[in-house]
Short mmCIF file of C-alpha atoms in Angstrom, two decimals:
data_model
loop_
_atom_site.label_atom_id
_atom_site.label_comp_id
_atom_site.label_asym_id
_atom_site.label_seq_id
_atom_site.Cartn_x
_atom_site.Cartn_y
_atom_site.Cartn_z
CA MET A 166 0.01 0.02 0.30
CA ALA A 167 1.44 3.24 -0.84
CA GLN A 168 2.00 5.65 1.58
CA PRO A 169 0.61 9.40 1.30
CA PRO A 170 2.45 11.94 -0.78
CA ASP A 171 5.09 13.62 1.52
CA GLU A 172 3.59 16.81 2.49
CA ARG A 173 7.16 18.80 2.30
CA LEU A 174 8.92 19.18 -1.18
CA ASP A 175 12.50 18.62 -1.32
CA PRO A 176 14.81 21.54 -1.13
CA ALA A 177 16.02 20.86 -4.55
CA LEU A 178 12.61 21.01 -6.17
CA ARG A 179 11.41 23.97 -4.24
CA ARG A 180 14.55 25.93 -5.84
CA LEU A 181 13.65 24.96 -9.13
CA ILE A 182 9.99 26.06 -8.83
CA ALA A 183 11.12 29.76 -7.39
CA VAL A 184 13.64 29.95 -10.55
CA ILE A 185 10.96 28.68 -12.85
CA LEU A 186 8.36 31.36 -11.55
CA LEU A 187 10.44 34.05 -11.48
CA GLY A 188 11.39 33.83 -15.19
CA GLY A 189 7.70 33.03 -16.01
CA ILE A 190 6.18 35.75 -14.08
CA MET A 191 7.99 38.60 -16.61
CA GLY A 192 5.89 37.51 -19.26
CA ILE A 193 2.79 37.19 -17.36
CA LEU A 194 2.50 40.97 -16.39
CA ASP A 195 3.91 42.15 -19.42
CA GLY A 196 0.78 40.73 -20.89
CA SER A 197 -1.50 42.85 -18.64
CA MET A 198 0.77 45.72 -17.60
CA VAL A 199 0.78 47.83 -21.13
CA ALA A 200 -3.06 48.07 -20.91
CA VAL A 201 -2.73 50.87 -18.45
CA ALA A 202 -0.52 52.90 -20.77
CA ALA A 203 -2.37 52.98 -24.03
CA GLU A 204 -3.16 56.70 -23.62
CA THR A 205 0.64 57.65 -22.73
CA LEU A 206 1.59 55.79 -25.45
CA ALA A 207 -0.77 57.48 -27.71
CA GLU A 208 0.23 60.79 -26.90
CA ASP A 209 4.04 60.08 -26.58
CA PHE A 210 4.15 58.71 -30.26
CA HIS A 211 1.65 61.12 -31.73
CA THR A 212 -0.74 58.08 -33.12
CA SER A 213 -3.75 56.87 -32.49
CA LEU A 214 -5.44 54.39 -29.89
CA ALA A 215 -6.00 51.74 -32.57
CA THR A 216 -2.53 51.80 -33.58
CA ILE A 217 -1.23 51.47 -29.99
CA SER A 218 -3.73 48.60 -29.62
CA TRP A 219 -1.53 46.38 -31.71
CA VAL A 220 1.02 46.94 -28.94
CA SER A 221 -0.83 44.33 -27.27
CA THR A 222 -2.44 42.45 -29.76
CA SER A 223 1.13 41.68 -31.39
CA TYR A 224 2.29 40.64 -28.01
CA LEU A 225 -0.50 38.27 -28.05
CA LEU A 226 -0.42 36.69 -31.49
CA ALA A 227 3.27 36.42 -31.57
CA LEU A 228 2.95 34.35 -28.11
CA THR A 229 0.11 32.19 -29.44
CA VAL A 230 1.87 31.40 -32.81
CA SER A 231 5.26 30.14 -30.95
CA ILE A 232 3.18 27.62 -28.57
CA PRO A 233 2.88 24.99 -31.21
CA VAL A 234 6.58 24.91 -32.00
CA THR A 235 7.48 24.65 -28.28
CA THR A 236 5.50 21.38 -28.31
CA TRP A 237 8.31 19.86 -30.47
CA ALA A 238 11.12 21.75 -29.94
CA VAL A 239 11.01 20.79 -25.97
CA ASP A 240 11.68 17.03 -26.95
CA ARG A 241 14.13 18.04 -30.00
CA PHE A 242 16.28 20.40 -27.97
CA GLY A 243 15.16 19.77 -24.38
CA GLY A 244 13.45 21.47 -21.68
CA ARG A 245 16.52 23.41 -19.99
CA ARG A 246 17.95 24.73 -23.53
CA LEU A 247 14.77 26.05 -24.82
CA TRP A 248 13.85 27.79 -21.35
CA LEU A 249 17.24 29.52 -21.44
CA LEU A 250 16.73 30.80 -25.09
CA GLY A 251 12.95 32.11 -23.98
CA LEU A 252 14.57 34.22 -21.30
CA VAL A 253 17.25 35.33 -23.78
CA VAL A 254 14.61 36.35 -26.34
CA PHE A 255 12.54 37.57 -24.15
CA LEU A 256 15.04 40.02 -22.75
CA ALA A 257 16.24 41.16 -25.99
CA GLY A 258 12.40 41.95 -26.75
CA SER A 259 12.15 43.86 -23.17
CA ILE A 260 15.34 46.00 -23.94
CA GLY A 261 14.16 46.66 -27.64
CA SER A 262 10.76 47.95 -26.57
CA GLY A 263 12.36 50.11 -23.89
CA LEU A 264 14.27 51.97 -26.24
CA ALA A 265 11.84 51.98 -29.28
CA TRP A 266 11.86 55.10 -30.89
CA ASN A 267 7.92 55.21 -32.74
CA ALA A 268 5.03 52.93 -32.74
CA GLY A 269 5.94 50.52 -35.35
CA SER A 270 9.37 49.58 -33.95
CA LEU A 271 7.66 49.07 -30.36
CA ILE A 272 5.22 46.63 -31.79
CA VAL A 273 8.30 44.79 -33.70
CA PHE A 274 9.76 44.37 -30.61
CA ARG A 275 6.64 43.60 -29.07
CA VAL A 276 6.47 40.64 -31.17
CA VAL A 277 9.95 39.48 -30.20
CA GLN A 278 8.71 39.73 -26.67
CA GLY A 279 5.83 37.62 -27.10
CA LEU A 280 7.79 35.04 -29.06
CA GLY A 281 10.30 34.78 -25.86
CA ALA A 282 7.11 34.36 -23.69
CA GLY A 283 5.42 31.79 -26.10
CA LEU A 284 8.54 29.23 -25.20
CA LEU A 285 8.54 30.26 -21.35
CA ASP A 286 4.67 29.94 -20.72
CA PRO A 287 4.16 26.33 -21.91
CA LEU A 288 7.70 25.17 -20.42
CA MET A 289 6.60 26.68 -17.18
CA LEU A 290 3.83 24.23 -17.07
CA THR A 291 5.98 21.11 -18.70
CA LEU A 292 8.91 21.68 -16.21
CA LEU A 293 7.15 21.91 -13.19
CA ALA A 294 4.84 18.96 -13.96
CA ARG A 295 8.00 16.91 -14.99
CA SER A 296 10.02 17.51 -11.79
CA ALA A 297 6.90 17.35 -9.46
CA GLY A 298 5.51 14.15 -10.58
CA PRO A 299 2.03 13.14 -10.52
CA ALA A 300 1.58 12.55 -6.88
CA ARG A 301 2.65 16.28 -6.27
CA ALA A 302 1.35 17.84 -9.42
CA GLY A 303 -1.34 19.55 -7.53
CA ARG A 304 0.52 21.82 -4.95
CA VAL A 305 3.05 22.48 -7.48
CA MET A 306 0.38 23.46 -10.25
CA GLY A 307 -1.22 25.72 -7.45
CA LEU A 308 2.01 27.53 -6.57
CA MET A 309 2.15 28.25 -10.32
CA GLY A 310 -1.46 29.32 -10.37
CA VAL A 311 -0.88 31.84 -7.79
CA VAL A 312 1.67 33.78 -10.46
CA GLY A 313 -0.77 33.06 -13.23
CA SER A 314 -3.81 34.37 -11.57
CA SER A 315 -1.99 37.24 -9.84
CA GLY A 316 -0.19 38.46 -12.98
CA PRO A 317 -3.59 40.24 -14.95
CA VAL A 318 -4.40 41.81 -11.75
CA LEU A 319 -1.13 42.84 -10.61
CA GLY A 320 0.13 43.94 -14.13
CA PRO A 321 -1.83 46.88 -14.22
CA VAL A 322 -1.10 47.92 -10.60
CA VAL A 323 2.81 47.79 -11.24
CA GLY A 324 1.91 49.33 -14.56
CA GLY A 325 0.31 52.41 -13.04
CA ILE A 326 3.20 52.71 -10.05
CA ILE A 327 5.56 52.87 -12.99
CA LEU A 328 3.59 55.54 -14.95
CA GLN A 329 3.15 57.79 -11.45
CA GLY A 330 7.01 58.05 -11.29
CA LEU A 331 8.92 56.97 -14.17
CA PRO A 332 8.66 57.37 -18.18
CA TRP A 333 6.94 54.43 -19.57
CA ARG A 334 9.72 52.79 -21.15
CA TRP A 335 10.60 51.62 -17.43
CA MET A 336 7.40 49.03 -17.83
CA PHE A 337 9.86 46.97 -20.51
CA LEU A 338 13.22 47.75 -18.98
CA VAL A 339 12.07 46.63 -15.63
CA ASN A 340 12.14 43.15 -16.99
CA VAL A 341 16.27 43.52 -17.54
CA PRO A 342 17.71 42.95 -14.18
CA ILE A 343 14.52 40.20 -13.12
CA GLY A 344 15.58 38.46 -16.61
CA LEU A 345 19.23 38.64 -15.78
CA VAL A 346 18.96 37.09 -12.69
CA ALA A 347 16.07 34.85 -13.49
CA LEU A 348 18.88 33.67 -16.41
CA LEU A 349 21.78 33.12 -13.80
CA LEU A 350 19.90 31.09 -11.55
CA ALA A 351 18.29 28.94 -14.49
CA LEU A 352 21.85 27.97 -15.47
CA ARG A 353 22.36 26.79 -11.90
CA THR A 354 19.50 25.40 -11.37
CA VAL A 355 17.40 23.94 -14.28
CA PRO A 356 18.55 20.36 -14.70
CA ARG A 357 20.08 19.51 -18.00
CA ASP A 358 18.15 16.94 -20.33
CA THR A 359 19.52 13.50 -20.35
CA PRO A 360 17.51 11.71 -23.34
CA PRO A 361 18.03 8.21 -24.04
CA VAL A 362 20.91 7.20 -26.16
CA ASP A 363 19.11 5.55 -28.77
CA GLN A 364 16.30 8.24 -29.00
CA GLN A 365 15.08 9.13 -32.64
CA HIS A 366 14.08 13.00 -32.97
CA THR A 367 10.84 13.19 -34.16
CA PRO A 368 10.74 15.49 -37.60
CA LEU A 369 9.21 18.71 -37.59
CA ASP A 370 5.77 18.85 -38.95
CA VAL A 371 6.33 21.94 -41.13
CA LEU A 372 2.88 21.73 -42.59
CA GLY A 373 1.38 21.58 -39.41
CA ILE A 374 3.03 24.83 -38.04
CA ALA A 375 2.15 26.36 -41.49
CA LEU A 376 -1.47 25.51 -40.67
CA LEU A 377 -1.77 25.50 -36.78
CA GLY A 378 0.11 28.50 -36.05
CA PRO A 379 -1.47 30.96 -38.50
CA GLY A 380 -4.65 29.47 -37.70
CA VAL A 381 -4.80 30.07 -33.92
CA ALA A 382 -3.15 33.21 -34.78
CA SER A 383 -6.01 34.25 -36.90
CA GLY A 384 -8.49 33.49 -34.55
CA VAL A 385 -7.06 35.34 -31.70
CA LEU A 386 -6.72 38.64 -34.40
CA ALA A 387 -10.28 38.06 -34.79
CA LEU A 388 -11.26 37.94 -31.31
CA SER A 389 -9.17 40.98 -30.30
CA GLN A 390 -10.59 42.86 -33.31
CA ALA A 391 -14.23 41.82 -32.17
CA ALA A 392 -13.39 43.26 -28.57
CA GLU A 393 -12.14 46.06 -30.06
CA ARG A 394 -14.74 47.39 -32.30
CA ALA A 395 -17.56 45.56 -30.47
CA THR A 396 -18.75 43.87 -33.55
CA VAL A 397 -18.62 40.53 -35.54
CA THR A 398 -20.15 42.05 -38.58
CA VAL A 399 -17.18 44.02 -40.02
CA TRP A 400 -14.63 42.68 -42.33
CA GLN A 401 -11.45 43.28 -39.61
CA VAL A 402 -13.17 40.03 -37.69
CA LEU A 403 -14.75 38.07 -40.72
CA VAL A 404 -11.54 38.10 -42.70
CA PRO A 405 -9.57 36.60 -40.22
CA LEU A 406 -12.36 34.37 -38.50
CA ALA A 407 -12.77 32.62 -42.14
CA ALA A 408 -8.81 32.26 -42.40
CA ALA A 409 -8.87 30.35 -39.01
CA ILE A 410 -11.74 28.36 -40.14
CA VAL A 411 -9.82 27.05 -43.09
CA LEU A 412 -6.41 26.81 -41.83
CA LEU A 413 -7.48 25.16 -38.57
CA GLY A 414 -10.14 22.83 -40.34
CA GLY A 415 -7.15 21.95 -42.71
CA TYR A 416 -4.69 20.98 -39.97
CA ALA A 417 -7.38 18.74 -38.47
CA VAL A 418 -7.34 16.98 -41.77
CA HIS A 419 -3.93 16.83 -41.97
CA ALA A 420 -3.38 15.66 -38.41
CA LEU A 421 -5.96 12.72 -38.31
CA GLY A 422 -4.76 11.40 -41.62
CA ALA A 423 -2.15 8.64 -42.01
CA ARG A 424 1.30 10.10 -42.60
CA ARG A 425 4.90 9.04 -41.63
CA THR A 426 5.71 12.62 -39.77
CA PRO A 427 3.72 12.88 -36.26
CA PRO A 428 1.15 15.94 -36.30
CA LEU A 429 2.50 18.81 -33.87
CA ILE A 430 -0.47 18.17 -31.89
CA ASP A 431 -1.91 14.99 -31.86
CA LEU A 432 -6.09 15.64 -32.08
CA ARG A 433 -6.57 11.89 -30.72
CA LEU A 434 -5.95 13.51 -27.37
CA PHE A 435 -9.26 14.63 -27.33
CA THR A 436 -10.42 11.06 -27.12
CA ARG A 437 -9.31 10.71 -23.59
CA ARG A 438 -12.12 12.10 -21.59
CA SER A 439 -10.25 13.31 -18.73
CA PHE A 440 -7.83 15.24 -21.22
CA SER A 441 -10.82 16.75 -22.95
CA ALA A 442 -12.69 17.79 -19.74
CA SER A 443 -9.34 19.26 -18.03
CA VAL A 444 -8.71 21.49 -21.46
CA THR A 445 -12.23 22.47 -21.57
CA VAL A 446 -12.61 23.52 -18.13
CA GLY A 447 -9.39 25.46 -18.54
CA SER A 448 -10.83 27.43 -21.33
CA LEU A 449 -13.58 28.24 -19.53
CA VAL A 450 -11.50 29.61 -16.65
CA GLY A 451 -9.70 31.83 -19.03
CA LEU A 452 -12.89 32.86 -20.27
CA ALA A 453 -14.44 33.63 -16.89
CA THR A 454 -11.27 35.16 -15.54
CA PHE A 455 -10.22 37.40 -18.48
CA ALA A 456 -14.20 38.39 -18.73
CA SER A 457 -14.30 39.85 -14.93
CA LEU A 458 -10.89 41.50 -15.41
CA PHE A 459 -12.31 43.36 -18.51
CA ALA A 460 -15.90 44.02 -16.98
CA LEU A 461 -14.96 45.08 -13.35
CA PRO A 462 -12.39 47.79 -14.50
CA LEU A 463 -15.54 49.31 -16.82
CA TYR A 464 -17.66 49.30 -13.93
CA TYR A 465 -15.44 51.15 -11.56
CA GLN A 466 -14.59 53.48 -14.21
CA GLN A 467 -17.60 54.05 -15.86
CA ALA A 468 -20.11 53.73 -13.31
CA ARG A 469 -18.38 54.95 -10.33
CA GLY A 470 -16.01 57.58 -11.74
CA HIS A 471 -12.49 56.23 -10.61
CA GLY A 472 -9.18 56.61 -12.12
CA THR A 473 -7.20 53.83 -13.67
CA PHE A 474 -4.73 53.44 -10.50
CA ALA A 475 -7.70 53.12 -8.14
CA THR A 476 -9.62 50.85 -10.23
CA ALA A 477 -6.47 48.59 -10.67
CA LEU A 478 -6.18 48.50 -6.72
CA LEU A 479 -9.91 47.80 -6.74
CA LEU A 480 -9.65 44.59 -8.64
CA ALA A 481 -6.80 43.12 -6.25
CA PRO A 482 -9.05 41.34 -4.25
CA LEU A 483 -10.15 39.16 -7.29
CA GLY A 484 -6.34 38.41 -7.61
CA VAL A 485 -5.94 37.90 -3.98
CA GLY A 486 -8.83 35.39 -3.64
CA SER A 487 -7.35 33.41 -6.48
CA ALA A 488 -3.68 33.62 -4.95
CA ILE A 489 -5.07 32.12 -1.58
CA SER A 490 -7.14 29.29 -3.11
CA MET A 491 -4.95 28.14 -5.88
CA PRO A 492 -1.99 26.33 -3.74
CA LEU A 493 -4.52 25.17 -0.95
CA THR A 494 -6.72 23.42 -3.70
CA GLY A 495 -3.84 22.23 -5.53
CA ARG A 496 -2.63 20.65 -2.66
CA LEU A 497 -6.08 18.86 -2.02
CA SER A 498 -6.33 17.58 -5.15
CA ASP A 499 -3.44 15.63 -4.95
CA ARG A 500 -5.63 13.78 -2.06
CA ILE A 501 -8.94 13.79 -2.92
CA GLY A 502 -8.85 14.33 -6.55
CA SER A 503 -9.91 17.29 -9.14
CA ARG A 504 -13.35 16.66 -9.65
CA TYR A 505 -14.93 17.69 -6.53
CA LEU A 506 -12.78 20.95 -5.88
CA VAL A 507 -13.60 21.95 -9.25
CA LEU A 508 -17.14 21.49 -9.08
CA ALA A 509 -17.30 23.27 -5.39
CA GLY A 510 -15.22 26.29 -7.06
CA ALA A 511 -17.39 26.62 -9.73
CA VAL A 512 -20.56 27.03 -7.67
CA VAL A 513 -18.60 29.57 -5.26
CA ALA A 514 -17.49 31.51 -8.25
CA GLY A 515 -20.88 31.40 -9.98
CA LEU A 516 -22.74 32.63 -7.25
CA SER A 517 -20.36 35.44 -6.79
CA ALA A 518 -20.72 36.27 -10.46
CA LEU A 519 -24.32 36.29 -9.88
CA ALA A 520 -24.30 38.64 -6.77
CA LEU A 521 -22.20 41.03 -9.28
CA THR A 522 -25.30 41.16 -11.41
CA ARG A 523 -27.04 43.05 -8.51
CA ALA A 524 -24.41 45.88 -8.13
CA GLY A 525 -25.43 49.49 -9.19
CA ALA A 526 -24.17 52.88 -9.16
CA HIS A 527 -24.41 53.25 -5.66
CA THR A 528 -23.71 49.93 -4.08
CA ALA A 529 -20.96 49.77 -1.30
CA GLU A 530 -17.62 49.13 -2.89
CA ALA A 531 -16.72 46.79 0.05
CA TRP A 532 -19.60 44.76 -1.03
CA THR A 533 -18.28 44.74 -4.66
CA ALA A 534 -14.91 43.82 -3.01
CA VAL A 535 -15.99 40.88 -1.20
CA ALA A 536 -17.93 39.64 -4.44
CA ALA A 537 -14.56 39.78 -6.32
CA PHE A 538 -12.84 38.20 -3.63
CA THR A 539 -15.19 34.99 -3.36
CA LEU A 540 -15.23 35.17 -7.27
CA GLY A 541 -11.27 34.76 -6.99
CA LEU A 542 -11.69 32.36 -4.83
CA GLY A 543 -13.53 30.13 -6.75
CA LEU A 544 -11.86 30.36 -10.08
CA GLY A 545 -8.40 29.51 -8.16
CA SER A 546 -10.32 26.35 -6.85
CA VAL A 547 -11.23 25.38 -10.37
CA GLY A 548 -8.02 26.20 -11.98
CA ALA A 549 -4.99 24.60 -9.90
CA PRO A 550 -6.85 21.29 -9.89
CA THR A 551 -7.62 21.35 -13.21
CA ILE A 552 -4.30 21.71 -14.18
CA ALA A 553 -2.95 19.15 -11.94
CA SER A 554 -5.59 16.54 -13.33
CA LEU A 555 -4.61 17.03 -16.94
CA TYR A 556 -0.41 16.07 -15.61
CA ARG A 557 -1.55 13.17 -13.56
CA THR A 558 -3.52 11.28 -16.25
CA LEU A 559 -1.29 12.07 -19.42
CA PRO A 560 1.62 9.87 -20.08
CA PRO A 561 4.87 11.45 -19.74
CA ALA A 562 5.53 11.75 -23.34
CA LEU A 563 2.34 13.62 -23.90
CA VAL A 564 2.84 16.18 -21.13
CA PRO A 565 4.35 18.80 -23.68
CA GLN A 566 1.64 18.41 -26.16
CA GLY A 567 -1.06 18.68 -23.39
CA SER A 568 0.49 21.81 -21.94
CA SER A 569 0.63 23.47 -25.34
CA VAL A 570 -3.16 22.72 -25.95
CA LEU A 571 -4.36 23.66 -22.45
CA TYR A 572 -2.44 27.12 -22.57
CA MET A 573 -3.60 27.76 -26.26
CA LEU A 574 -7.25 26.91 -25.13
CA ASN A 575 -6.94 29.03 -22.17
CA GLN A 576 -5.56 31.80 -24.13
CA LEU A 577 -8.11 31.74 -26.70
CA GLY A 578 -10.86 31.43 -23.62
CA ALA A 579 -9.27 34.71 -22.53
CA SER A 580 -9.60 36.33 -25.92
CA ILE A 581 -13.34 35.09 -25.96
CA GLY A 582 -13.97 36.50 -22.65
CA ILE A 583 -13.00 39.86 -23.64
CA ALA A 584 -14.70 39.56 -26.67
CA LEU A 585 -17.74 38.68 -25.37
CA VAL A 586 -18.00 41.41 -22.57
CA ALA A 587 -17.04 44.02 -25.17
CA LEU A 588 -19.99 42.64 -27.33
CA VAL A 589 -22.71 42.78 -24.38
CA VAL A 590 -21.62 46.01 -22.83
CA GLN A 591 -21.89 47.58 -26.39
CA THR A 592 -25.34 45.86 -27.03
CA ALA A 593 -26.93 45.25 -23.80
CA GLY A 594 -25.65 48.25 -22.19
CA ASP A 595 -26.91 50.91 -24.85
CA GLY A 596 -24.65 53.62 -22.86
CA ASP A 597 -25.86 52.26 -19.52
CA ALA A 598 -22.62 51.13 -17.69
CA VAL A 599 -24.28 49.39 -14.89
CA ARG A 600 -26.92 47.39 -17.59
CA GLY A 601 -23.59 46.55 -19.44
CA PHE A 602 -21.69 45.59 -16.25
CA HIS A 603 -24.77 43.36 -15.61
CA ALA A 604 -24.66 41.71 -19.03
CA ALA A 605 -20.84 40.76 -18.71
CA ALA A 606 -21.48 39.29 -14.92
CA TRP A 607 -24.55 37.30 -16.43
CA THR A 608 -21.85 35.99 -19.22
CA VAL A 609 -19.54 34.92 -16.88
CA THR A 610 -22.50 33.36 -14.67
CA VAL A 611 -23.37 31.09 -17.68
CA ALA A 612 -19.79 30.22 -18.67
CA LEU A 613 -19.44 28.94 -14.90
CA ALA A 614 -22.49 27.18 -15.15
CA VAL A 615 -20.86 25.18 -18.25
CA THR A 616 -17.76 24.64 -16.32
CA LEU A 617 -20.16 22.96 -14.05
CA ALA A 618 -20.91 19.99 -16.18
CA ALA A 619 -17.61 19.73 -17.81
CA ALA A 620 -16.05 19.24 -14.18
CA THR A 621 -18.42 16.07 -13.76
CA LEU A 622 -15.94 14.36 -16.17
CA LEU A 623 -12.86 15.12 -14.35
CA PRO A 624 -11.08 12.53 -12.23
CA GLY A 625 -11.95 11.64 -8.94
CA PRO A 626 -10.17 10.91 -5.72
CA PRO A 627 -6.76 9.17 -6.24
CA LYS A 628 -6.51 5.58 -5.65
CA PRO A 629 -3.28 4.08 -3.40
CA ALA A 630 -0.76 2.00 -6.10
CA PRO A 631 2.19 -0.44 -5.35
CA GLN A 632 5.67 1.28 -5.63
CA ASP A 633 8.51 -0.67 -6.63
CA ASP A 634 11.08 2.19 -5.72
CA GLY A 635 10.07 3.39 -2.31
CA GLY A 636 8.95 6.60 -3.78
CA ASP A 637 5.58 8.10 -3.32
CA ALA A 638 2.67 7.20 -6.12
CA ALA A 639 -0.67 7.70 -6.54
CA VAL A 640 -2.74 7.33 -9.30
CA THR A 641 -6.51 8.69 -10.16
CA GLU A 642 -9.39 6.30 -10.49
CA ASP A 643 -9.31 7.41 -14.30
CA ALA A 644 -7.93 4.71 -16.64
CA GLU A 645 -5.84 6.81 -18.34
CA ALA A 646 -3.61 7.86 -15.24
CA VAL A 647 0.09 8.36 -15.21
CA GLU A 648 1.48 5.19 -13.70
CA PRO A 649 3.90 5.42 -10.81
CA GLY A 650 7.64 5.15 -11.55
CA SER A 651 7.14 6.68 -15.00
CA ALA A 652 9.49 8.78 -16.84
CA VAL A 653 7.56 11.97 -15.17
CA THR A 654 8.43 10.89 -11.90
CA ALA A 655 11.64 9.96 -13.10
CA VAL A 656 12.66 13.52 -13.79
CA ALA A 657 11.75 14.54 -9.86
CA GLY A 658 14.74 14.58 -7.56
CA LYS A 659 17.37 15.84 -10.24
CA GLY A 660 17.23 19.05 -8.52
CA ASP A 661 20.12 21.56 -9.63
CA ALA A 662 22.11 18.97 -11.28
CA GLN A 663 24.56 20.35 -13.87
#
């Protein structure tokens, strides 16, 4: 009979977690920090807000396009090398962005930043999952979730603080000392990859890249344009949307066909019940989180008359709630499974979103802050166990693909959430900020109701399994669970091997 997982993480694993999170937080913060500087950048470069919007859109598009390639490259070049490359590329983009001389150069350097973030973000999931092993996936993913959930909230706060006392360039240059420290620590801490001597390198699916990368990017572009224009009936939305449908449909035919080169992402992953449930819940969490992050500032600014910095501070309860619940529920999921935690979190978040549908122009801010806090608690209770369930139920060889799919769908869910809120605020609100916010809160409530249905397919309580090496092991009741002693668990404990 297996012993329950050790409550403590060994020192080498703790160091690795800290180093990986330090490197990953830069991209997470940068994704939302620039949002508060749009007006400042437009004035400084003497251009329109529509042009400046591409400072954020180009970053997101580059990030999304590079994710599928990371799936292949992590096995071809190794996680350590790819992580170091991602840090270097992100640093180069940050320096270029900080020194940009016009809007065009800033957009180009933001593309470079996005390419670096597209390497770091999915690798953060993969490296931590491999090092933690399935028995500790929940608590480690919970720690990562604290960074991921606080980034969208802390980004505008940090950006507001910088803009209050420093030029906008420091929003990018602040990454330089952080990135250099992260790079030096990664050289010492991230373990070297030790592939088998007879390992055959998988050839790159060039046609898959040509279809999947631009297809996903076109979808994100369509959604970002819909959010910006608050409609889907203009050519700026319809053209990239049609391109996305054609390209992604072509990739599906390509990936499912019989061929020598393995597909960049094997769509047969979705035949696994728990995997499909995990990525569905993950995309819905992205939708609900970013819809909330987009709707709450509009409420505080338009209905309550607050400025940018005050609004960013009023968003903090949502991030604090998520940061509290993620590590706790992540650790609990190692013992009791993901299903019931996600169901409970979705109920709490759904009731909180429902409560926000009653907020008015004169509602006490303490009341809306409490509702935002419990919304964050619920979303955090959904997020970490969902991520952990994916890694506990995938074979080791499929972890990189699984993390890429999860991250892509989470990003798409976030874009859909922003687009939906922009549309419902524009159409349902019709100039009434409170009515528009109520429509946005109902959108989040519906998304969380769908999450409840998908969560019933997540793995239940873990079952103890026999061990042959004296290490911790646990598998879920799902038939697809990772077996103890697999390659995932073998990576754990390498620590800071050189």
